[in-house]
Short mmCIF file of C-alpha atoms in Angstrom, two decimals:
data_model
loop_
_atom_site.label_atom_id
_atom_site.label_comp_id
_atom_site.label_asym_id
_atom_site.label_seq_id
_atom_site.Cartn_x
_atom_site.Cartn_y
_atom_site.Cartn_z
CA UNK A 1 -0.24 0.24 0.15
CA UNK A 2 3.12 2.03 0.74
CA UNK A 3 6.44 1.95 0.66
CA UNK A 4 7.98 0.76 3.76
CA UNK A 5 10.84 1.54 6.14
CA UNK A 6 13.58 -1.36 6.31
CA UNK A 7 12.27 -2.55 10.26
CA UNK A 8 8.54 -2.50 8.50
CA UNK A 9 9.80 -4.52 5.46
CA UNK A 10 11.15 -7.21 7.77
CA UNK A 11 8.22 -7.43 9.10
CA UNK A 12 6.50 -7.69 5.79
CA UNK A 13 8.30 -10.97 5.17
CA UNK A 14 7.09 -12.73 8.12
CA UNK A 15 3.98 -11.29 7.59
CA UNK A 16 3.87 -12.56 3.86
CA UNK A 17 4.76 -15.97 5.01
CA UNK A 18 1.96 -16.02 7.71
CA UNK A 19 -0.51 -15.04 5.14
CA UNK A 20 0.60 -17.46 2.43
CA UNK A 21 0.32 -20.10 4.72
CA UNK A 22 -3.20 -19.40 6.12
CA UNK A 23 -4.89 -18.44 2.84
CA UNK A 24 -3.04 -21.63 1.11
CA UNK A 25 -4.88 -22.40 -2.43
CA UNK A 26 -7.51 -19.86 -1.98
CA UNK A 27 -5.37 -16.85 -3.05
CA UNK A 28 -6.34 -17.55 -6.43
CA UNK A 29 -9.88 -16.37 -5.52
CA UNK A 30 -7.98 -13.39 -3.63
CA UNK A 31 -10.85 -10.89 -3.06
CA UNK A 32 -14.52 -11.80 -1.41
CA UNK A 33 -15.27 -7.70 -1.33
CA UNK A 34 -17.13 -6.68 -3.88
CA UNK A 35 -20.36 -6.37 -1.83
CA UNK A 36 -18.08 -4.28 0.72
CA UNK A 37 -16.91 -2.20 -2.25
CA UNK A 38 -20.82 -1.41 -3.12
CA UNK A 39 -20.63 -0.32 0.51
CA UNK A 40 -17.90 1.64 0.72
CA UNK A 41 -19.05 3.41 -2.46
CA UNK A 42 -22.68 4.12 -0.98
CA UNK A 43 -21.15 5.73 2.21
CA UNK A 44 -18.50 8.15 0.11
CA UNK A 45 -21.32 9.11 -2.67
CA UNK A 46 -20.96 9.43 -6.22
CA UNK A 47 -17.84 11.22 -7.73
CA UNK A 48 -18.64 15.11 -8.41
CA UNK A 49 -18.38 15.88 -12.09
CA UNK A 50 -15.65 18.44 -12.83
CA UNK A 51 -16.22 21.79 -15.44
CA UNK A 52 -14.51 19.63 -18.05
CA UNK A 53 -16.98 17.18 -18.27
CA UNK A 54 -15.12 14.37 -15.87
CA UNK A 55 -15.47 12.77 -12.73
CA UNK A 56 -13.35 14.10 -9.82
CA UNK A 57 -13.15 13.33 -6.08
CA UNK A 58 -12.76 16.62 -4.13
CA UNK A 59 -8.70 17.07 -3.41
CA UNK A 60 -7.16 16.45 -0.11
CA UNK A 61 -6.52 20.02 2.57
CA UNK A 62 -3.00 20.68 0.91
CA UNK A 63 -0.01 19.57 3.40
CA UNK A 64 2.77 21.84 4.39
CA UNK A 65 6.20 20.49 2.91
CA UNK A 66 7.70 18.58 5.42
CA UNK A 67 4.69 18.10 7.56
CA UNK A 68 4.81 14.88 9.15
CA UNK A 69 2.16 12.73 11.93
CA UNK A 70 -0.83 13.87 13.10
CA UNK A 71 -0.65 17.32 12.42
CA UNK A 72 -1.78 16.65 9.06
CA UNK A 73 -4.58 14.35 10.27
CA UNK A 74 -6.82 17.12 11.71
CA UNK A 75 -10.46 15.29 11.12
CA UNK A 76 -10.21 11.67 12.14
CA UNK A 77 -13.10 9.34 12.17
CA UNK A 78 -12.10 7.10 14.95
CA UNK A 79 -14.53 4.10 16.22
CA UNK A 80 -14.68 3.63 20.08
CA UNK A 81 -16.95 0.63 19.73
CA UNK A 82 -15.54 -2.58 21.06
CA UNK A 83 -12.99 -4.69 17.71
CA UNK A 84 -14.89 -7.43 16.47
CA UNK A 85 -11.76 -9.09 14.13
CA UNK A 86 -13.13 -12.47 14.54
CA UNK A 87 -16.67 -11.58 13.36
CA UNK A 88 -15.47 -9.20 10.71
CA UNK A 89 -13.00 -11.58 9.33
CA UNK A 90 -15.74 -14.30 9.05
CA UNK A 91 -18.05 -12.33 7.06
CA UNK A 92 -15.45 -11.71 4.70
CA UNK A 93 -14.35 -15.41 4.46
CA UNK A 94 -17.88 -16.23 3.08
CA UNK A 95 -17.51 -15.51 -0.05
CA UNK A 96 -14.82 -18.24 -0.57
CA UNK A 97 -15.26 -21.80 -1.23
CA UNK A 98 -16.48 -23.47 2.33
CA UNK A 99 -12.90 -25.26 2.05
CA UNK A 100 -11.00 -21.98 2.24
CA UNK A 101 -13.12 -20.38 5.02
CA UNK A 102 -11.19 -20.98 7.70
CA UNK A 103 -7.67 -20.16 6.24
CA UNK A 104 -9.34 -17.13 4.76
CA UNK A 105 -10.62 -15.76 7.98
CA UNK A 106 -7.46 -16.47 9.78
CA UNK A 107 -5.20 -14.22 7.16
CA UNK A 108 -8.11 -11.35 7.31
CA UNK A 109 -7.15 -11.51 10.99
CA UNK A 110 -3.52 -11.23 10.32
CA UNK A 111 -4.26 -8.67 7.82
CA UNK A 112 -5.75 -6.56 9.99
CA UNK A 113 -3.04 -6.82 13.03
CA UNK A 114 -0.49 -6.01 10.18
CA UNK A 115 -2.90 -2.81 9.84
CA UNK A 116 -2.24 -1.73 13.19
CA UNK A 117 1.33 -1.74 12.78
CA UNK A 118 1.46 0.22 9.46
CA UNK A 119 -1.10 2.99 11.41
CA UNK A 120 1.76 3.20 13.78
CA UNK A 121 4.14 3.46 11.12
CA UNK A 122 2.86 6.16 9.35
CA UNK A 123 1.63 8.42 12.32
CA UNK A 124 -2.04 7.60 11.64
CA UNK A 125 -4.85 7.96 14.61
CA UNK A 126 -5.57 4.53 15.16
CA UNK A 127 -9.39 3.02 14.09
CA UNK A 128 -9.85 6.03 11.98
CA UNK A 129 -12.63 4.91 9.34
CA UNK A 130 -11.12 7.11 6.96
CA UNK A 131 -7.95 5.31 6.77
CA UNK A 132 -9.39 2.09 6.62
CA UNK A 133 -11.27 3.43 3.51
CA UNK A 134 -7.58 4.52 2.28
CA UNK A 135 -6.41 1.90 2.84
CA UNK A 136 -9.09 -0.62 0.64
CA UNK A 137 -8.34 2.02 -2.13
CA UNK A 138 -4.48 2.11 -1.79
CA UNK A 139 -4.26 -1.75 -1.43
CA UNK A 140 -6.29 -2.55 -4.49
CA UNK A 141 -5.11 0.39 -6.32
CA UNK A 142 -1.17 -0.95 -5.76
CA UNK A 143 -2.51 -4.51 -6.87
CA UNK A 144 -3.66 -3.59 -10.02
CA UNK A 145 -0.95 -1.36 -10.69
CA UNK A 146 1.61 -3.29 -9.51
CA UNK A 147 3.40 -0.72 -7.85
CA UNK A 148 3.20 0.59 -4.27
CA UNK A 149 1.22 4.23 -3.08
CA UNK A 150 3.90 6.59 -1.62
CA UNK A 151 3.58 7.43 2.17
CA UNK A 152 2.49 11.36 1.60
CA UNK A 153 0.12 10.19 -1.37
CA UNK A 154 -1.91 7.47 1.03
CA UNK A 155 -2.19 10.38 3.57
CA UNK A 156 -3.62 12.43 1.55
CA UNK A 157 -5.99 9.73 0.70
CA UNK A 158 -6.90 9.77 4.19
CA UNK A 159 -7.38 13.30 4.30
CA UNK A 160 -9.80 12.94 1.58
CA UNK A 161 -11.58 10.20 2.57
CA UNK A 162 -11.90 12.09 6.19
CA UNK A 163 -13.87 15.06 4.55
CA UNK A 164 -16.09 12.70 2.38
CA UNK A 165 -16.96 10.57 4.92
CA UNK A 166 -18.21 13.49 7.11
CA UNK A 167 -20.15 14.72 4.77
CA UNK A 168 -22.32 11.82 4.16
CA UNK A 169 -25.25 11.44 6.12
CA UNK A 170 -25.79 7.23 5.48
CA UNK A 171 -22.19 7.12 7.38
CA UNK A 172 -22.61 9.42 10.18
CA UNK A 173 -26.09 8.07 11.33
CA UNK A 174 -24.76 4.40 10.84
CA UNK A 175 -24.39 2.70 14.25
CA UNK A 176 -21.05 2.34 15.77
CA UNK A 177 -20.89 -1.33 15.23
CA UNK A 178 -21.77 -0.71 12.01
CA UNK A 179 -19.04 1.63 11.63
CA UNK A 180 -16.30 -0.57 13.27
CA UNK A 181 -17.61 -3.29 11.04
CA UNK A 182 -17.15 -1.18 8.04
CA UNK A 183 -13.08 -0.24 9.19
CA UNK A 184 -12.09 -3.57 10.38
CA UNK A 185 -13.45 -5.21 7.14
CA UNK A 186 -11.73 -2.27 4.27
CA UNK A 187 -8.59 -2.35 6.24
CA UNK A 188 -8.45 -6.24 6.27
CA UNK A 189 -9.05 -6.36 2.42
CA UNK A 190 -6.85 -3.74 1.79
CA UNK A 191 -3.88 -4.83 3.49
CA UNK A 192 -4.31 -8.24 2.74
CA UNK A 193 -4.25 -6.94 -1.07
CA UNK A 194 -1.37 -4.87 -0.39
CA UNK A 195 1.07 -7.49 1.13
CA UNK A 196 0.23 -9.99 -1.20
CA UNK A 197 1.22 -7.82 -3.74
CA UNK A 198 4.22 -7.97 -2.32
CA UNK A 199 4.49 -11.94 -2.37
CA UNK A 200 3.98 -11.76 -6.02
CA UNK A 201 6.48 -9.26 -6.87
CA UNK A 202 8.63 -11.33 -4.81
CA UNK A 203 7.29 -14.86 -6.34
CA UNK A 204 5.79 -14.25 -9.54
CA UNK A 205 3.00 -16.46 -10.72
CA UNK A 206 1.19 -15.48 -14.14
CA UNK A 207 -1.98 -17.21 -13.82
CA UNK A 208 -2.15 -16.02 -10.34
CA UNK A 209 -1.78 -12.83 -11.19
CA UNK A 210 -4.15 -12.39 -13.55
CA UNK A 211 -6.57 -13.47 -10.79
CA UNK A 212 -5.41 -10.66 -8.15
CA UNK A 213 -5.33 -8.04 -10.72
CA UNK A 214 -8.73 -9.08 -11.69
CA UNK A 215 -10.09 -8.94 -8.49
CA UNK A 216 -8.32 -5.68 -7.47
CA UNK A 217 -10.19 -4.24 -10.79
CA UNK A 218 -13.65 -5.37 -9.20
CA UNK A 219 -12.98 -4.53 -5.77
CA UNK A 220 -11.91 -0.48 -7.08
CA UNK A 221 -14.66 -0.53 -9.83
CA UNK A 222 -17.48 -1.46 -7.24
CA UNK A 223 -15.99 0.85 -4.54
CA UNK A 224 -15.10 3.78 -6.72
CA UNK A 225 -17.49 3.95 -9.31
CA UNK A 226 -15.15 4.21 -12.03
CA UNK A 227 -13.29 2.31 -14.80
CA UNK A 228 -9.83 1.32 -13.03
CA UNK A 229 -7.93 2.74 -15.81
CA UNK A 230 -9.49 6.54 -15.25
CA UNK A 231 -7.93 6.23 -10.90
CA UNK A 232 -4.63 7.96 -10.04
CA UNK A 233 -3.78 8.27 -6.53
CA UNK A 234 -1.22 10.87 -6.30
CA UNK A 235 -0.12 14.17 -3.71
CA UNK A 236 -3.96 15.24 -4.08
CA UNK A 237 -5.09 12.01 -3.24
CA UNK A 238 -7.59 10.30 -5.51
CA UNK A 239 -8.42 11.97 -9.00
CA UNK A 240 -9.57 11.14 -12.12
CA UNK A 241 -7.86 11.00 -15.17
#
């Protein structure tokens, strides 16, 4: 999802081994998250039209050069409800064949633990729903584009998602439990996709690559509502070409 420090890169190697072991042969069907993506899209709302007729998301607020840490994240949407990781992971795994569900439940739980390490590494506010949404978008984007999203671009994406979610009545009026489930599941899927991208980069598998990129494409298009070829993540967050 983002460029990783040496320390975190070492953790990635450990996580890759754990996820590959947990997921087993189910990884060929790597993304069971279309309904989740569609839910996210309804929360974010439709992209606004620009004067040129193209769709575009509102850019994130400008971040001063060299700004780091929590100072850049001034509107986190923190979910305070109790964690429900087992339930969230089990719900995601239901879209896999029955024989792979236990392994995928474990893989998604492992992904969330790794996401928590990324939260700390990037200086994000813990349990920010907007960061979970950004993780889903960036993880699938990295999976499809075959390249990671730079840290500062990811932070801009988080700011952008904070702005979008805070203005969405369907999201703000939803229950704490629903917000918690949305956060956990989006972070799980996004992190899984980003970590598995690293796995395929290290150990290429042409057949698996096709399934993987198709899954990422389906996730992004369902979540954002635009053809993946038109999506770009950069210094202003998510923009449409």
